[in-house]
PDB file of C-alpha atoms in Angstrom:
ATOM      1  CA  UNK A   1     -12.176  19.387   7.582  1.00 31.00           C
ATOM      2  CA  UNK A   2      -8.913  19.133   5.722  1.00 37.00           C
ATOM      3  CA  UNK A   3      -8.399  20.028   2.098  1.00 42.00           C
ATOM      4  CA  UNK A   4      -9.446  17.535  -0.546  1.00 40.00           C
ATOM      5  CA  UNK A   5      -7.078  15.997  -3.033  1.00 45.00           C
ATOM      6  CA  UNK A   6      -8.646  14.488  -6.182  1.00 47.00           C
ATOM      7  CA  UNK A   7      -7.148  11.820  -8.375  1.00 53.00           C
ATOM      8  CA  UNK A   8      -9.201   9.900 -10.951  1.00 50.00           C
ATOM      9  CA  UNK A   9     -12.437  11.347  -9.489  1.00 65.00           C
ATOM     10  CA  UNK A  10     -11.625   9.908  -5.992  1.00 79.00           C
ATOM     11  CA  UNK A  11     -11.667  12.466  -3.101  1.00 87.00           C
ATOM     12  CA  UNK A  12      -8.915  12.104  -0.567  1.00 93.00           C
ATOM     13  CA  UNK A  13      -9.576  14.072   2.604  1.00 94.00           C
ATOM     14  CA  UNK A  14      -6.707  12.810   4.758  1.00 97.00           C
ATOM     15  CA  UNK A  15      -3.653  10.515   4.540  1.00 98.00           C
ATOM     16  CA  UNK A  16      -2.467   8.445   7.452  1.00 98.00           C
ATOM     17  CA  UNK A  17       1.055   7.132   7.946  1.00 98.00           C
ATOM     18  CA  UNK A  18       1.564   4.254  10.459  1.00 97.00           C
ATOM     19  CA  UNK A  19       4.972   3.515  11.914  1.00 96.00           C
ATOM     20  CA  UNK A  20       7.165   3.498  14.985  1.00 97.00           C
ATOM     21  CA  UNK A  21       7.547   6.715  17.013  1.00 97.00           C
ATOM     22  CA  UNK A  22      11.027   7.660  15.762  1.00 97.00           C
ATOM     23  CA  UNK A  23      10.113   7.376  12.092  1.00 97.00           C
ATOM     24  CA  UNK A  24       6.775   9.136  12.533  1.00 98.00           C
ATOM     25  CA  UNK A  25       8.518  12.020  14.373  1.00 98.00           C
ATOM     26  CA  UNK A  26      11.078  12.320  11.582  1.00 98.00           C
ATOM     27  CA  UNK A  27       8.278  12.622   9.087  1.00 98.00           C
ATOM     28  CA  UNK A  28       6.429  15.251  11.196  1.00 98.00           C
ATOM     29  CA  UNK A  29       9.525  17.356  12.102  1.00 98.00           C
ATOM     30  CA  UNK A  30      11.601  17.029   8.911  1.00 98.00           C
ATOM     31  CA  UNK A  31       9.278  15.572   6.328  1.00 98.00           C
ATOM     32  CA  UNK A  32      11.572  12.529   6.000  1.00 98.00           C
ATOM     33  CA  UNK A  33      10.273  10.326   3.155  1.00 98.00           C
ATOM     34  CA  UNK A  34      11.643   6.744   3.246  1.00 96.00           C
ATOM     35  CA  UNK A  35      10.928   4.598   0.199  1.00 95.00           C
ATOM     36  CA  UNK A  36      11.855   0.955   0.179  1.00 90.00           C
ATOM     37  CA  UNK A  37      12.421  -0.989  -3.072  1.00 89.00           C
ATOM     38  CA  UNK A  38       9.708  -3.115  -4.662  1.00 80.00           C
ATOM     39  CA  UNK A  39      11.890  -6.200  -4.152  1.00 80.00           C
ATOM     40  CA  UNK A  40      12.036  -5.503  -0.443  1.00 77.00           C
ATOM     41  CA  UNK A  41       8.202  -5.588  -0.206  1.00 73.00           C
ATOM     42  CA  UNK A  42       8.101  -8.796  -2.237  1.00 68.00           C
ATOM     43  CA  UNK A  43      10.626 -10.596  -0.080  1.00 68.00           C
ATOM     44  CA  UNK A  44       9.751  -9.223   3.335  1.00 65.00           C
ATOM     45  CA  UNK A  45       8.213 -12.052   5.353  1.00 55.00           C
ATOM     46  CA  UNK A  46       6.223 -10.192   7.997  1.00 61.00           C
ATOM     47  CA  UNK A  47       2.522 -10.995   7.528  1.00 63.00           C
ATOM     48  CA  UNK A  48       0.569  -8.053   6.171  1.00 58.00           C
ATOM     49  CA  UNK A  49       3.546  -5.959   5.162  1.00 63.00           C
ATOM     50  CA  UNK A  50       5.420  -8.163   2.722  1.00 60.00           C
ATOM     51  CA  UNK A  51       3.531  -9.023  -0.458  1.00 66.00           C
ATOM     52  CA  UNK A  52       4.454 -11.956  -2.745  1.00 60.00           C
ATOM     53  CA  UNK A  53       2.535 -10.324  -5.573  1.00 62.00           C
ATOM     54  CA  UNK A  54       4.674  -7.115  -5.498  1.00 61.00           C
ATOM     55  CA  UNK A  55       6.339  -6.741  -8.913  1.00 57.00           C
ATOM     56  CA  UNK A  56       4.166  -9.421 -10.565  1.00 63.00           C
ATOM     57  CA  UNK A  57       3.396  -8.721 -14.191  1.00 55.00           C
ATOM     58  CA  UNK A  58       1.218 -11.789 -14.888  1.00 62.00           C
ATOM     59  CA  UNK A  59      -0.778 -14.313 -12.863  1.00 60.00           C
ATOM     60  CA  UNK A  60      -2.097 -17.561 -14.295  1.00 62.00           C
ATOM     61  CA  UNK A  61      -4.403 -19.741 -12.183  1.00 58.00           C
ATOM     62  CA  UNK A  62      -4.622 -23.466 -13.032  1.00 61.00           C
ATOM     63  CA  UNK A  63      -7.662 -24.827 -11.249  1.00 69.00           C
ATOM     64  CA  UNK A  64      -7.347 -28.489 -12.490  1.00 64.00           C
ATOM     65  CA  UNK A  65      -3.609 -29.043 -12.625  1.00 58.00           C
ATOM     66  CA  UNK A  66      -1.743 -32.356 -12.153  1.00 60.00           C
ATOM     67  CA  UNK A  67       1.057 -32.367  -9.642  1.00 63.00           C
ATOM     68  CA  UNK A  68       3.638 -35.200  -9.662  1.00 68.00           C
ATOM     69  CA  UNK A  69       5.780 -35.878  -6.584  1.00 67.00           C
ATOM     70  CA  UNK A  70       8.897 -37.682  -7.607  1.00 69.00           C
ATOM     71  CA  UNK A  71       9.494 -40.019  -4.681  1.00 69.00           C
ATOM     72  CA  UNK A  72      12.431 -42.542  -4.656  1.00 75.00           C
ATOM     73  CA  UNK A  73      10.324 -45.674  -5.110  1.00 73.00           C
ATOM     74  CA  UNK A  74       7.124 -44.486  -6.774  1.00 70.00           C
ATOM     75  CA  UNK A  75       5.898 -41.129  -8.062  1.00 70.00           C
ATOM     76  CA  UNK A  76       2.581 -39.843  -6.610  1.00 67.00           C
ATOM     77  CA  UNK A  77       0.253 -37.970  -9.011  1.00 66.00           C
ATOM     78  CA  UNK A  78      -2.233 -35.497  -7.499  1.00 61.00           C
ATOM     79  CA  UNK A  79      -5.115 -34.618  -9.723  1.00 64.00           C
ATOM     80  CA  UNK A  80      -7.297 -31.477  -9.723  1.00 56.00           C
ATOM     81  CA  UNK A  81      -4.690 -29.410  -7.849  1.00 56.00           C
ATOM     82  CA  UNK A  82      -5.127 -25.618  -7.851  1.00 65.00           C
ATOM     83  CA  UNK A  83      -1.865 -24.029  -8.863  1.00 62.00           C
ATOM     84  CA  UNK A  84      -0.827 -20.488  -9.584  1.00 54.00           C
ATOM     85  CA  UNK A  85       1.980 -19.346 -11.891  1.00 60.00           C
ATOM     86  CA  UNK A  86       3.393 -15.873 -11.269  1.00 60.00           C
ATOM     87  CA  UNK A  87       5.692 -13.982 -13.590  1.00 63.00           C
ATOM     88  CA  UNK A  88       7.771 -11.143 -12.205  1.00 59.00           C
ATOM     89  CA  UNK A  89       9.563  -8.187 -13.581  1.00 63.00           C
ATOM     90  CA  UNK A  90      13.292  -8.923 -13.651  1.00 67.00           C
ATOM     91  CA  UNK A  91      15.768  -6.788 -11.807  1.00 57.00           C
ATOM     92  CA  UNK A  92      15.124  -3.527  -9.964  1.00 62.00           C
ATOM     93  CA  UNK A  93      11.860  -1.798 -10.791  1.00 77.00           C
ATOM     94  CA  UNK A  94      11.605   1.128  -8.444  1.00 86.00           C
ATOM     95  CA  UNK A  95      10.718   2.283  -4.911  1.00 92.00           C
ATOM     96  CA  UNK A  96       7.402   2.666  -3.107  1.00 91.00           C
ATOM     97  CA  UNK A  97       5.986   5.142  -0.567  1.00 96.00           C
ATOM     98  CA  UNK A  98       2.706   4.074   0.963  1.00 95.00           C
ATOM     99  CA  UNK A  99       0.096   5.818   3.059  1.00 97.00           C
ATOM    100  CA  UNK A 100      -3.453   5.043   4.200  1.00 97.00           C
ATOM    101  CA  UNK A 101      -6.078   7.036   2.279  1.00 97.00           C
ATOM    102  CA  UNK A 102      -9.192   8.392   3.965  1.00 95.00           C
ATOM    103  CA  UNK A 103     -11.096   8.710   0.699  1.00 92.00           C
ATOM    104  CA  UNK A 104     -14.564   8.661  -0.876  1.00 86.00           C
ATOM    105  CA  UNK A 105     -14.060   4.989  -1.632  1.00 89.00           C
ATOM    106  CA  UNK A 106     -14.341   4.004   2.046  1.00 91.00           C
ATOM    107  CA  UNK A 107     -18.118   4.450   2.116  1.00 87.00           C
ATOM    108  CA  UNK A 108     -18.826   3.054  -1.327  1.00 84.00           C
ATOM    109  CA  UNK A 109     -20.464  -0.122   0.042  1.00 82.00           C
ATOM    110  CA  UNK A 110     -21.060   0.700   3.714  1.00 88.00           C
ATOM    111  CA  UNK A 111     -22.335   3.456   6.076  1.00 90.00           C
ATOM    112  CA  UNK A 112     -19.351   3.557   8.412  1.00 93.00           C
ATOM    113  CA  UNK A 113     -15.646   2.854   8.127  1.00 94.00           C
ATOM    114  CA  UNK A 114     -13.152   2.184  10.930  1.00 95.00           C
ATOM    115  CA  UNK A 115      -9.395   1.527  10.921  1.00 96.00           C
ATOM    116  CA  UNK A 116      -8.712  -2.220  10.837  1.00 96.00           C
ATOM    117  CA  UNK A 117      -6.813  -3.500  13.901  1.00 96.00           C
ATOM    118  CA  UNK A 118      -4.333  -5.192  11.577  1.00 94.00           C
ATOM    119  CA  UNK A 119      -2.822  -1.814  10.982  1.00 96.00           C
ATOM    120  CA  UNK A 120      -1.024  -2.368  14.282  1.00 95.00           C
ATOM    121  CA  UNK A 121       1.503  -4.400  12.266  1.00 93.00           C
ATOM    122  CA  UNK A 122       2.895  -1.179  10.798  1.00 93.00           C
ATOM    123  CA  UNK A 123       3.788   0.492  14.044  1.00 95.00           C
ATOM    124  CA  UNK A 124       2.460   2.001  17.298  1.00 97.00           C
ATOM    125  CA  UNK A 125       1.984   5.564  16.040  1.00 98.00           C
ATOM    126  CA  UNK A 126      -0.122   7.190  13.361  1.00 98.00           C
ATOM    127  CA  UNK A 127       0.490  10.512  11.653  1.00 98.00           C
ATOM    128  CA  UNK A 128      -2.647  12.265  10.333  1.00 98.00           C
ATOM    129  CA  UNK A 129      -1.842  14.358   7.277  1.00 98.00           C
ATOM    130  CA  UNK A 130      -4.605  16.975   6.973  1.00 97.00           C
ATOM    131  CA  UNK A 131      -3.397  18.965   3.873  1.00 97.00           C
ATOM    132  CA  UNK A 132      -3.136  16.213   1.317  1.00 96.00           C
ATOM    133  CA  UNK A 133      -2.410  18.451  -1.733  1.00 95.00           C
ATOM    134  CA  UNK A 134       0.425  20.217   0.074  1.00 97.00           C
ATOM    135  CA  UNK A 135       1.951  17.012   1.227  1.00 97.00           C
ATOM    136  CA  UNK A 136       1.817  15.232  -2.153  1.00 96.00           C
ATOM    137  CA  UNK A 137       2.871  18.374  -4.057  1.00 96.00           C
ATOM    138  CA  UNK A 138       5.907  18.713  -1.736  1.00 97.00           C
ATOM    139  CA  UNK A 139       6.931  15.123  -2.552  1.00 97.00           C
ATOM    140  CA  UNK A 140       6.308  15.656  -6.294  1.00 95.00           C
ATOM    141  CA  UNK A 141       8.318  18.906  -6.356  1.00 96.00           C
ATOM    142  CA  UNK A 142      11.246  17.208  -4.527  1.00 96.00           C
ATOM    143  CA  UNK A 143      11.296  14.209  -6.840  1.00 95.00           C
ATOM    144  CA  UNK A 144      11.096  16.490  -9.963  1.00 95.00           C
ATOM    145  CA  UNK A 145      14.010  18.598  -8.681  1.00 96.00           C
ATOM    146  CA  UNK A 146      15.988  15.393  -8.152  1.00 94.00           C
ATOM    147  CA  UNK A 147      15.249  14.400 -11.720  1.00 94.00           C
ATOM    148  CA  UNK A 148      13.402  11.255 -10.695  1.00 93.00           C
ATOM    149  CA  UNK A 149      10.275  10.085 -12.526  1.00 93.00           C
ATOM    150  CA  UNK A 150       7.360   8.872 -10.521  1.00 93.00           C
ATOM    151  CA  UNK A 151       3.589   8.068 -10.598  1.00 92.00           C
ATOM    152  CA  UNK A 152       0.922   7.803  -7.917  1.00 93.00           C
ATOM    153  CA  UNK A 153      -2.550   6.522  -7.337  1.00 92.00           C
ATOM    154  CA  UNK A 154      -4.897   4.667  -4.969  1.00 94.00           C
ATOM    155  CA  UNK A 155      -4.405   0.933  -4.918  1.00 90.00           C
ATOM    156  CA  UNK A 156      -7.120  -1.228  -6.458  1.00 88.00           C
ATOM    157  CA  UNK A 157      -7.587  -4.598  -4.709  1.00 86.00           C
ATOM    158  CA  UNK A 158      -8.293  -7.784  -6.671  1.00 81.00           C
ATOM    159  CA  UNK A 159      -8.738 -11.492  -6.105  1.00 78.00           C
ATOM    160  CA  UNK A 160      -5.584 -12.808  -7.726  1.00 72.00           C
ATOM    161  CA  UNK A 161      -6.719 -16.445  -7.176  1.00 72.00           C
ATOM    162  CA  UNK A 162      -9.789 -15.994  -9.371  1.00 73.00           C
ATOM    163  CA  UNK A 163      -9.497 -16.182 -13.136  1.00 62.00           C
ATOM    164  CA  UNK A 164      -6.451 -14.391 -14.527  1.00 67.00           C
ATOM    165  CA  UNK A 165      -6.719 -10.722 -13.451  1.00 67.00           C
ATOM    166  CA  UNK A 166      -4.976  -7.780 -15.044  1.00 71.00           C
ATOM    167  CA  UNK A 167      -1.926  -6.853 -13.094  1.00 75.00           C
ATOM    168  CA  UNK A 168      -0.187  -3.570 -12.415  1.00 76.00           C
ATOM    169  CA  UNK A 169       1.805  -1.970  -9.608  1.00 82.00           C
ATOM    170  CA  UNK A 170      -1.386  -0.304  -8.517  1.00 87.00           C
ATOM    171  CA  UNK A 171      -3.196  -3.565  -7.990  1.00 85.00           C
ATOM    172  CA  UNK A 172      -2.819  -5.718  -4.816  1.00 83.00           C
ATOM    173  CA  UNK A 173      -4.418  -8.870  -3.515  1.00 81.00           C
ATOM    174  CA  UNK A 174      -7.831  -8.326  -1.881  1.00 85.00           C
ATOM    175  CA  UNK A 175      -6.516  -9.959   1.328  1.00 84.00           C
ATOM    176  CA  UNK A 176      -4.634  -6.658   1.929  1.00 86.00           C
ATOM    177  CA  UNK A 177      -7.544  -4.362   1.210  1.00 92.00           C
ATOM    178  CA  UNK A 178      -7.728  -3.295   4.849  1.00 93.00           C
ATOM    179  CA  UNK A 179      -4.603  -1.186   4.226  1.00 94.00           C
ATOM    180  CA  UNK A 180      -6.470   1.299   1.943  1.00 95.00           C
ATOM    181  CA  UNK A 181      -3.189   2.204   0.360  1.00 94.00           C
ATOM    182  CA  UNK A 182      -2.255   5.335  -1.601  1.00 96.00           C
ATOM    183  CA  UNK A 183       0.994   4.670  -3.369  1.00 93.00           C
ATOM    184  CA  UNK A 184       3.721   6.683  -4.862  1.00 96.00           C
ATOM    185  CA  UNK A 185       6.082   4.700  -7.156  1.00 91.00           C
ATOM    186  CA  UNK A 186       9.479   6.071  -7.982  1.00 92.00           C
ATOM    187  CA  UNK A 187      11.212   4.770 -11.127  1.00 89.00           C
ATOM    188  CA  UNK A 188      14.720   4.747  -9.611  1.00 84.00           C
ATOM    189  CA  UNK A 189      17.833   3.279 -11.200  1.00 82.00           C
ATOM    190  CA  UNK A 190      19.567   1.933  -8.208  1.00 82.00           C
ATOM    191  CA  UNK A 191      18.257  -0.976  -6.041  1.00 85.00           C
ATOM    192  CA  UNK A 192      18.544   0.683  -2.640  1.00 92.00           C
ATOM    193  CA  UNK A 193      16.402   2.707  -0.246  1.00 93.00           C
ATOM    194  CA  UNK A 194      15.490   6.260  -1.460  1.00 95.00           C
ATOM    195  CA  UNK A 195      15.369   8.820   1.440  1.00 96.00           C
ATOM    196  CA  UNK A 196      14.862  12.556   1.279  1.00 97.00           C
ATOM    197  CA  UNK A 197      13.244  15.423   3.226  1.00 98.00           C
ATOM    198  CA  UNK A 198      10.525  17.820   2.236  1.00 98.00           C
ATOM    199  CA  UNK A 199      10.686  19.919   5.398  1.00 97.00           C
ATOM    200  CA  UNK A 200       8.541  20.054   8.490  1.00 98.00           C
ATOM    201  CA  UNK A 201       4.848  19.237   8.092  1.00 98.00           C
ATOM    202  CA  UNK A 202       3.928  20.224  11.652  1.00 98.00           C
ATOM    203  CA  UNK A 203       1.510  22.924  10.520  1.00 98.00           C
ATOM    204  CA  UNK A 204      -0.809  20.411   8.780  1.00 98.00           C
ATOM    205  CA  UNK A 205      -0.258  17.068  10.554  1.00 98.00           C
ATOM    206  CA  UNK A 206      -0.480  15.574  13.996  1.00 97.00           C
ATOM    207  CA  UNK A 207       0.556  12.373  15.776  1.00 98.00           C
ATOM    208  CA  UNK A 208      -1.758   9.976  17.588  1.00 98.00           C
ATOM    209  CA  UNK A 209      -1.222   6.385  18.667  1.00 98.00           C
ATOM    210  CA  UNK A 210      -2.279   3.552  16.465  1.00 98.00           C
ATOM    211  CA  UNK A 211      -4.550   2.377  19.202  1.00 98.00           C
ATOM    212  CA  UNK A 212      -6.289   5.717  19.240  1.00 97.00           C
ATOM    213  CA  UNK A 213      -6.728   5.544  15.469  1.00 97.00           C
ATOM    214  CA  UNK A 214      -8.276   2.119  15.686  1.00 97.00           C
ATOM    215  CA  UNK A 215     -10.581   2.918  18.581  1.00 96.00           C
ATOM    216  CA  UNK A 216     -11.529   6.495  17.753  1.00 95.00           C
ATOM    217  CA  UNK A 217     -11.248   7.322  14.056  1.00 94.00           C
ATOM    218  CA  UNK A 218     -14.505   6.772  12.211  1.00 92.00           C
ATOM    219  CA  UNK A 219     -15.669   7.784   8.765  1.00 91.00           C
ATOM    220  CA  UNK A 220     -19.489   8.043   8.432  1.00 89.00           C
ATOM    221  CA  UNK A 221     -21.846   8.756   5.606  1.00 82.00           C
ATOM    222  CA  UNK A 222     -23.480  12.114   6.067  1.00 74.00           C
ATOM    223  CA  UNK A 223     -26.994  12.895   5.006  1.00 63.00           C
ATOM    224  CA  UNK A 224     -28.445  16.323   4.420  1.00 55.00           C
TER     225      UNK A 224
END
């Protein structure tokens, strides 16, 4: 059993990082942390990785809208159309580092949790981070020494197409809830990738394949 990291009364026993072999080995051997911009995630088109809601500050759902198509000869009016208006932060907001959290939330509504096969989209390898406090504290210390402000938390998943939900950078659409994301947000000034190293994490992490994670990793409720 690895050490437990607690944030907002949620226990995190392990963090998983999915990716391609080269990137996962850089993380294991050198502690390379690679943080893309929020805009990159918003505009990236690969299903399940990009997120059109990234950077949204307000969502307004219009269930009974009227849509007019201005055709050359005669406009067509469509009634009772469901539309959604999204308002985004303007300009660069910051950078994101994401991991998969094995936390107490996984068994909140079920007896057993397994890794969703859709995690294959993120790469063929998985790094299991066993000492969560040490890993997160190493990142926090590095960012603090660099003079960069940041915040972190588990993502809360919401139905953005229902009503008009509250929005923050720690909310994502429920269609991505299989990612079980733990997120670090860096409030950087420059719209570019942020990359740094925290040193080797070999003594508290190990690499397996994504297929092994999907087929073999299982979180179960334990009864005394």
